[in-house]
Tab-separated table of C-alpha atoms in Angstrom:
chain	number	residue	atom	x	y	z
Y	1	MET	CA	130.273	107.929	114.033
Y	2	ASN	CA	128.767	105.871	116.955
Y	3	GLN	CA	127.807	102.034	116.419
Y	4	LEU	CA	124.078	102.831	115.780
Y	5	GLU	CA	125.101	105.302	112.968
Y	6	GLN	CA	127.480	102.769	111.494
Y	7	LEU	CA	124.772	99.938	111.646
Y	8	LYS	CA	122.530	102.184	109.729
Y	9	GLN	CA	124.656	102.072	106.862
Y	10	PHE	CA	124.322	98.234	106.415
Y	11	THR	CA	120.838	97.549	107.839
Y	12	THR	CA	117.706	99.306	108.372
Y	13	ILE	CA	116.856	100.005	111.942
Y	14	VAL	CA	113.573	99.270	113.503
Y	15	ALA	CA	112.377	100.378	116.916
Y	16	ASP	CA	110.921	97.599	119.022
Y	17	THR	CA	108.893	99.260	121.514
Y	18	GLY	CA	105.223	100.766	122.100
Y	19	ASP	CA	106.843	103.732	123.683
Y	20	PHE	CA	106.811	106.106	120.898
Y	21	GLN	CA	108.048	109.086	122.883
Y	22	THR	CA	111.379	107.203	123.488
Y	23	MET	CA	112.071	106.248	120.024
Y	24	LYS	CA	112.126	109.660	118.720
Y	25	ALA	CA	115.812	109.971	119.917
Y	26	PHE	CA	117.131	107.105	117.593
Y	27	SER	CA	115.253	108.091	114.255
Y	28	PRO	CA	114.486	104.370	113.409
Y	29	ARG	CA	112.988	103.859	109.994
Y	30	ASP	CA	110.114	101.349	110.961
Y	31	ALA	CA	108.520	100.182	114.391
Y	32	THR	CA	107.313	97.082	115.808
Y	33	THR	CA	104.810	96.576	118.547
Y	34	ASN	CA	103.190	93.633	120.262
Y	35	PRO	CA	100.881	92.799	122.999
Y	36	SER	CA	103.432	92.743	125.689
Y	37	LEU	CA	104.840	96.221	124.536
Y	38	ILE	CA	101.449	97.710	124.433
Y	39	LEU	CA	100.449	96.426	127.801
Y	40	LYS	CA	103.644	97.849	129.180
Y	41	ALA	CA	102.953	101.180	127.476
Y	42	VAL	CA	99.555	101.832	128.648
Y	43	GLN	CA	100.577	101.307	132.285
Y	44	LYS	CA	102.857	104.407	131.941
Y	45	ASP	CA	101.056	107.758	132.945
Y	46	GLU	CA	102.217	109.600	129.663
Y	47	TYR	CA	100.003	106.919	127.699
Y	48	LYS	CA	96.921	106.918	129.879
Y	49	PRO	CA	95.175	109.847	128.172
Y	50	LEU	CA	95.511	107.779	124.885
Y	51	LEU	CA	93.972	104.778	126.467
Y	52	GLU	CA	91.172	106.868	128.210
Y	53	LYS	CA	90.362	108.670	124.945
Y	54	THR	CA	90.191	105.334	122.835
Y	55	VAL	CA	87.827	103.718	125.455
Y	56	ARG	CA	85.778	106.850	125.532
Y	57	ASN	CA	85.557	107.059	121.880
Y	58	ASN	CA	84.325	103.326	121.512
Y	59	ARG	CA	82.528	102.883	124.845
Y	60	TYR	CA	79.802	100.813	123.165
Y	61	ALA	CA	82.126	98.535	121.343
Y	62	SER	CA	83.345	95.072	122.261
Y	63	THR	CA	86.551	94.739	124.238
Y	64	ASP	CA	88.051	93.077	121.193
Y	65	GLU	CA	87.208	95.967	119.230
Y	66	ILE	CA	88.595	98.554	121.673
Y	67	ILE	CA	91.783	96.665	121.603
Y	68	ASP	CA	92.011	97.036	117.906
Y	69	GLN	CA	91.325	100.754	118.182
Y	70	LEU	CA	93.973	100.875	120.850
Y	71	LEU	CA	96.682	99.033	118.752
Y	72	VAL	CA	95.943	101.325	115.829
Y	73	ALA	CA	95.990	104.504	118.123
Y	74	PHE	CA	99.486	103.674	119.114
Y	75	GLY	CA	100.299	102.800	115.373
Y	76	LEU	CA	99.200	106.101	114.294
Y	77	GLU	CA	101.286	107.984	117.040
Y	78	ILE	CA	104.331	105.893	115.926
Y	79	LEU	CA	103.633	106.723	111.979
Y	80	LYS	CA	103.840	110.506	113.000
Y	81	ILE	CA	107.530	109.808	114.167
Y	82	ILE	CA	108.892	107.284	111.650
Y	83	PRO	CA	109.182	107.488	107.882
Y	84	GLY	CA	108.540	103.926	107.220
Y	85	ARG	CA	106.070	101.074	108.446
Y	86	VAL	CA	104.628	100.103	111.755
Y	87	SER	CA	103.941	96.357	112.746
Y	88	THR	CA	100.511	95.697	114.573
Y	89	GLU	CA	99.875	92.341	115.826
Y	90	THR	CA	96.853	90.291	115.483
Y	91	ASP	CA	95.234	88.554	118.490
Y	92	ALA	CA	97.550	85.711	119.597
Y	93	HIS	CA	94.286	83.695	120.589
Y	94	LEU	CA	93.926	83.290	116.646
Y	95	SER	CA	97.228	81.758	116.214
Y	96	PHE	CA	95.669	78.379	114.919
Y	97	ASP	CA	92.738	79.991	113.192
Y	98	THR	CA	93.369	80.887	109.631
Y	99	HIS	CA	90.107	82.444	108.915
Y	100	GLY	CA	90.020	84.251	112.177
Y	101	THR	CA	93.480	85.866	111.496
Y	102	ILE	CA	92.302	86.786	107.841
Y	103	ALA	CA	89.577	88.699	109.353
Y	104	LYS	CA	91.451	90.454	111.875
Y	105	GLY	CA	94.144	91.424	109.493
Y	106	ARG	CA	91.423	92.892	107.175
Y	107	ALA	CA	89.780	94.709	110.247
Y	108	LEU	CA	92.965	96.261	111.395
Y	109	ILE	CA	93.877	97.469	107.775
Y	110	LYS	CA	90.543	99.013	107.455
Y	111	LEU	CA	91.041	101.040	110.656
Y	112	TYR	CA	94.371	102.273	109.444
Y	113	GLU	CA	92.840	103.173	106.149
Y	114	TYR	CA	89.800	104.953	107.698
Y	115	ALA	CA	92.463	107.005	109.470
Y	116	GLY	CA	94.138	107.731	105.858
Y	117	ILE	CA	97.126	105.564	106.176
Y	118	ARG	CA	98.123	103.521	103.114
Y	119	ARG	CA	98.543	99.836	103.377
Y	120	ASP	CA	102.299	100.064	102.394
Y	121	ARG	CA	102.967	101.737	105.816
Y	122	ILE	CA	101.612	98.887	107.865
Y	123	LEU	CA	102.487	95.282	108.388
Y	124	ILE	CA	100.248	92.982	110.256
Y	125	LYS	CA	102.175	90.705	112.692
Y	126	ILE	CA	101.067	87.117	112.658
Y	127	ALA	CA	102.480	84.117	114.721
Y	128	SER	CA	104.413	81.645	112.297
Y	129	THR	CA	102.229	78.623	112.775
Y	130	TRP	CA	101.091	76.703	109.993
Y	131	GLU	CA	97.553	78.229	110.202
Y	132	GLY	CA	99.130	81.884	110.493
Y	133	ILE	CA	101.427	81.466	107.498
Y	134	ARG	CA	98.310	80.459	105.302
Y	135	ALA	CA	96.350	83.442	106.440
Y	136	ALA	CA	99.322	85.544	105.528
Y	137	GLU	CA	99.449	84.046	102.196
Y	138	VAL	CA	95.713	85.137	101.686
Y	139	LEU	CA	96.396	88.739	103.077
Y	140	GLU	CA	99.482	89.400	100.910
Y	141	LYS	CA	97.464	88.580	97.741
Y	142	GLU	CA	95.121	91.336	98.833
Y	143	GLY	CA	97.970	93.762	99.186
Y	144	ILE	CA	97.840	93.393	103.110
Y	145	HIS	CA	101.445	93.020	103.877
Y	146	CYS	CA	102.538	90.773	106.868
Y	147	ASN	CA	105.355	90.429	109.595
Y	148	MET	CA	105.608	86.821	110.497
Y	149	THR	CA	106.669	86.686	114.368
Y	150	LEU	CA	107.516	84.056	116.751
Y	151	LEU	CA	109.685	82.531	114.235
Y	152	PHE	CA	112.556	80.045	115.489
Y	153	SER	CA	113.283	77.568	112.806
Y	154	MET	CA	114.195	77.270	109.030
Y	155	PRO	CA	111.013	75.292	108.200
Y	156	GLN	CA	109.013	78.317	109.448
Y	157	ALA	CA	111.144	80.696	107.425
Y	158	ILE	CA	110.909	78.614	104.192
Y	159	ALA	CA	107.247	78.244	104.544
Y	160	CYS	CA	106.719	82.053	105.118
Y	161	ALA	CA	109.082	82.910	101.809
Y	162	GLU	CA	107.063	80.250	99.937
Y	163	ALA	CA	103.875	82.042	100.876
Y	164	ASN	CA	105.362	85.367	99.699
Y	165	VAL	CA	105.019	87.277	102.908
Y	166	GLN	CA	106.643	90.585	103.107
Y	167	LEU	CA	108.758	89.975	106.253
Y	168	ILE	CA	109.911	87.731	108.869
Y	169	SER	CA	111.014	88.185	112.406
Y	170	PRO	CA	113.439	85.452	113.543
Y	171	PHE	CA	113.726	85.743	117.519
Y	172	VAL	CA	117.447	85.684	118.278
Y	173	GLY	CA	117.249	86.174	121.941
Y	174	ARG	CA	114.653	83.644	122.678
Y	175	ILE	CA	116.539	80.857	120.795
Y	176	TYR	CA	119.751	81.909	122.671
Y	177	ASP	CA	117.778	81.749	126.008
Y	178	TRP	CA	116.732	78.198	125.085
Y	179	TYR	CA	120.122	76.983	124.471
Y	180	LYS	CA	121.759	78.633	127.388
Y	181	LYS	CA	119.189	76.799	129.615
Y	182	SER	CA	119.524	73.821	127.901
Y	183	THR	CA	123.215	73.255	127.750
Y	184	GLY	CA	124.312	75.579	130.761
Y	185	GLN	CA	126.624	77.190	128.169
Y	186	ASP	CA	126.726	80.824	127.513
Y	187	TYR	CA	127.019	81.802	123.827
Y	188	THR	CA	128.917	84.939	122.415
Y	189	GLY	CA	129.470	86.299	118.976
Y	190	ALA	CA	129.077	84.028	115.894
Y	191	ASP	CA	128.730	81.054	118.090
Y	192	ASP	CA	125.431	82.274	119.401
Y	193	PRO	CA	122.627	79.847	118.173
Y	194	GLY	CA	120.272	82.664	117.650
Y	195	VAL	CA	122.661	84.420	115.646
Y	196	GLN	CA	123.465	81.234	113.540
Y	197	SER	CA	119.689	80.978	112.854
Y	198	VAL	CA	119.031	84.276	111.443
Y	199	ARG	CA	122.362	84.020	109.512
Y	200	GLY	CA	121.253	80.545	107.942
Y	201	ILE	CA	117.888	81.878	107.070
Y	202	TYR	CA	119.371	85.122	105.363
Y	203	ASP	CA	121.747	83.054	103.489
Y	204	TYR	CA	119.018	80.670	102.252
Y	205	TYR	CA	116.666	83.705	101.234
Y	206	ARG	CA	119.454	85.481	99.312
Y	207	TYR	CA	120.745	82.273	97.650
Y	208	PHE	CA	117.373	81.327	96.225
Y	209	ASP	CA	116.368	85.082	95.609
Y	210	TYR	CA	113.210	85.212	97.816
Y	211	ARG	CA	111.524	88.518	98.119
Y	212	THR	CA	110.782	88.221	101.964
Y	213	GLU	CA	112.597	90.406	103.939
Y	214	VAL	CA	114.587	88.942	107.099
Y	215	MET	CA	114.361	91.293	110.390
Y	216	GLY	CA	116.452	89.908	113.281
Y	217	ALA	CA	114.485	90.394	116.506
Y	218	SER	CA	114.363	89.860	120.328
Y	219	PHE	CA	117.965	90.704	121.171
Y	220	ARG	CA	119.637	90.250	124.546
Y	221	ASN	CA	122.738	92.219	124.087
Y	222	THR	CA	124.542	94.352	121.437
Y	223	SER	CA	126.999	91.488	120.415
Y	224	GLN	CA	124.084	89.681	118.893
Y	225	ILE	CA	123.059	92.784	116.874
Y	226	LEU	CA	126.497	93.530	115.610
Y	227	GLU	CA	126.940	89.900	114.572
Y	228	LEU	CA	124.003	90.375	112.150
Y	229	ALA	CA	125.021	93.793	110.610
Y	230	GLY	CA	123.906	93.962	107.195
Y	231	CYS	CA	120.654	91.997	107.738
Y	232	ASP	CA	117.692	93.528	105.848
Y	233	LEU	CA	116.377	94.927	109.228
Y	234	LEU	CA	117.007	94.610	112.895
Y	235	THR	CA	114.305	95.453	115.466
Y	236	ILE	CA	115.879	96.674	118.548
Y	237	SER	CA	114.567	97.813	122.072
Y	238	PRO	CA	115.368	101.328	123.362
Y	239	ASP	CA	117.858	100.308	125.676
Y	240	LEU	CA	120.012	98.448	123.281
Y	241	LEU	CA	119.521	101.408	120.880
Y	242	LYS	CA	120.865	103.484	123.457
Y	243	LYS	CA	123.894	101.342	124.210
Y	244	LEU	CA	124.861	101.274	120.525
Y	245	SER	CA	124.484	105.103	120.353
Y	246	GLU	CA	126.891	105.366	123.283
Y	247	SER	CA	129.851	103.278	121.579
Y	248	ASP	CA	132.176	104.470	118.999
Y	249	ALA	CA	133.774	100.802	118.443
Y	250	PRO	CA	133.714	99.870	114.605
Y	251	VAL	CA	131.061	97.881	112.992
Y	252	GLU	CA	131.957	95.458	110.415
Y	253	ARG	CA	129.187	94.221	107.829
Y	254	LYS	CA	128.586	90.555	108.611
Y	255	LEU	CA	125.963	89.615	106.315
Y	256	SER	CA	125.599	90.113	102.508
Y	257	LYS	CA	124.616	88.147	99.429
Y	258	GLU	CA	128.323	88.310	98.572
Y	259	LYS	CA	129.411	86.711	101.846
Y	260	LEU	CA	126.986	83.708	101.843
Y	261	LEU	CA	128.470	81.187	104.083
Y	262	LYS	CA	127.250	78.284	102.011
Y	263	SER	CA	127.389	78.126	98.163
Y	264	ASN	CA	125.907	74.788	97.943
Y	265	LEU	CA	122.503	75.064	99.566
Y	266	LYS	CA	119.648	72.866	98.625
Y	267	GLN	CA	116.143	74.156	98.368
Y	268	SER	CA	113.421	72.635	100.677
Y	269	LEU	CA	109.713	72.658	100.450
Y	270	PHE	CA	107.205	72.000	103.154
Y	271	ASN	CA	103.595	70.791	102.928
Y	272	GLU	CA	101.602	70.677	106.193
Y	273	SER	CA	102.571	67.391	107.390
Y	274	ASP	CA	106.249	67.889	106.592
Y	275	PHE	CA	106.093	71.329	108.374
Y	276	ARG	CA	104.362	69.766	111.607
Y	277	LEU	CA	106.834	66.984	111.656
Y	278	TYR	CA	109.897	69.282	111.370
Y	279	MET	CA	108.440	71.413	114.063
Y	280	ASN	CA	107.575	68.451	116.325
Y	281	ASN	CA	111.314	67.186	116.027
Y	282	ASP	CA	112.698	70.688	116.864
Y	283	ALA	CA	112.257	70.967	120.631
Y	284	MET	CA	113.247	74.357	120.627
Y	285	ALA	CA	111.315	75.789	118.071
Y	286	THR	CA	108.062	73.958	119.381
Y	287	GLU	CA	108.732	75.052	123.020
Y	288	LYS	CA	109.403	78.722	122.128
Y	289	LEU	CA	106.470	79.136	119.782
Y	290	ALA	CA	104.092	77.630	122.247
Y	291	GLU	CA	105.455	79.794	125.058
Y	292	GLY	CA	105.523	83.046	122.997
Y	293	ILE	CA	101.675	82.361	122.074
Y	294	ARG	CA	100.970	81.811	125.681
Y	295	GLN	CA	102.514	85.003	126.970
Y	296	PHE	CA	100.978	87.052	124.034
Y	297	CYS	CA	97.629	85.508	125.152
Y	298	THR	CA	98.149	86.285	128.843
Y	299	ASP	CA	99.202	89.981	128.068
Y	300	THR	CA	96.059	90.507	125.881
Y	301	VAL	CA	94.035	89.183	128.675
Y	302	MET	CA	95.562	91.527	130.973
Y	303	LEU	CA	95.097	94.394	128.363
Y	304	THR	CA	91.425	93.388	128.187
Y	305	GLN	CA	91.059	93.743	131.806
Y	306	ILE	CA	92.598	97.230	131.907
Y	307	ILE	CA	90.159	98.203	129.252
Y	308	LYS	CA	87.185	96.966	131.260
Y	309	ASN	CA	88.374	98.692	134.381
Y	310	GLN	CA	88.389	101.828	132.248
Y	311	ILE	CA	84.768	101.243	131.067
Y	312	GLU	CA	83.651	100.680	134.611
């Protein structure tokens, strides 16, 4: 049994890609996409027909509406392959707009429902800003489940859990990147700051019995993945899924409610001012959140230009 098969015994495996043709080989339960992944996919020859069809069928719509249609078109193709859920991201330009994010989440769900897809198979991805968390809280009450992305800190995780969101995606690799650059030190195994962040969040959630699922994301190597074996879900890129499938080394479960690293955790609650202060005092979380939003905004602009070129 290879490492990927062993890992599936402890953790739900999610494919982190917009390349739905590649994900077939690894039989993930769920899949996640984001603007960067969709941008990368539409520039491949095999996906140009899907782009062209989406633009052709929505020629008189706005570019924002066409992007929504394109995101959903990819989601629909992915749902033909996987048995579970697909995550579709809201526009990063709305990261600090609660009402705009709510409207976008409703619009995306409406498109999926029009295509005959149930709400329980869709997760709306939203940046873990204060405004994004508040939007997710509203959407969850409407039965629109959310995946909170660009999450780098415990205050973000706690605020998401208190808002009763379905799932969070703490970014292991980007935390690792920041600390490696900041300290000049390479980190491996359980010493990896990204791994430690997710483990701390997982322990906190299980200790206080939050319903929110924890899905480790943004991995740089298989070591980070294996250190989080037992996490609720792990979303993994195709190249790392391939590496796991090619190794037969044993996989040990590292996370479980029975293996809580700390048994004397104290519960914390954050109002808006507390949340903003804690984020401000966490240079890594603040910088990586801002960087992630900027990158997704840039990729959305590039995707918009590709669509405009198609229209012309």
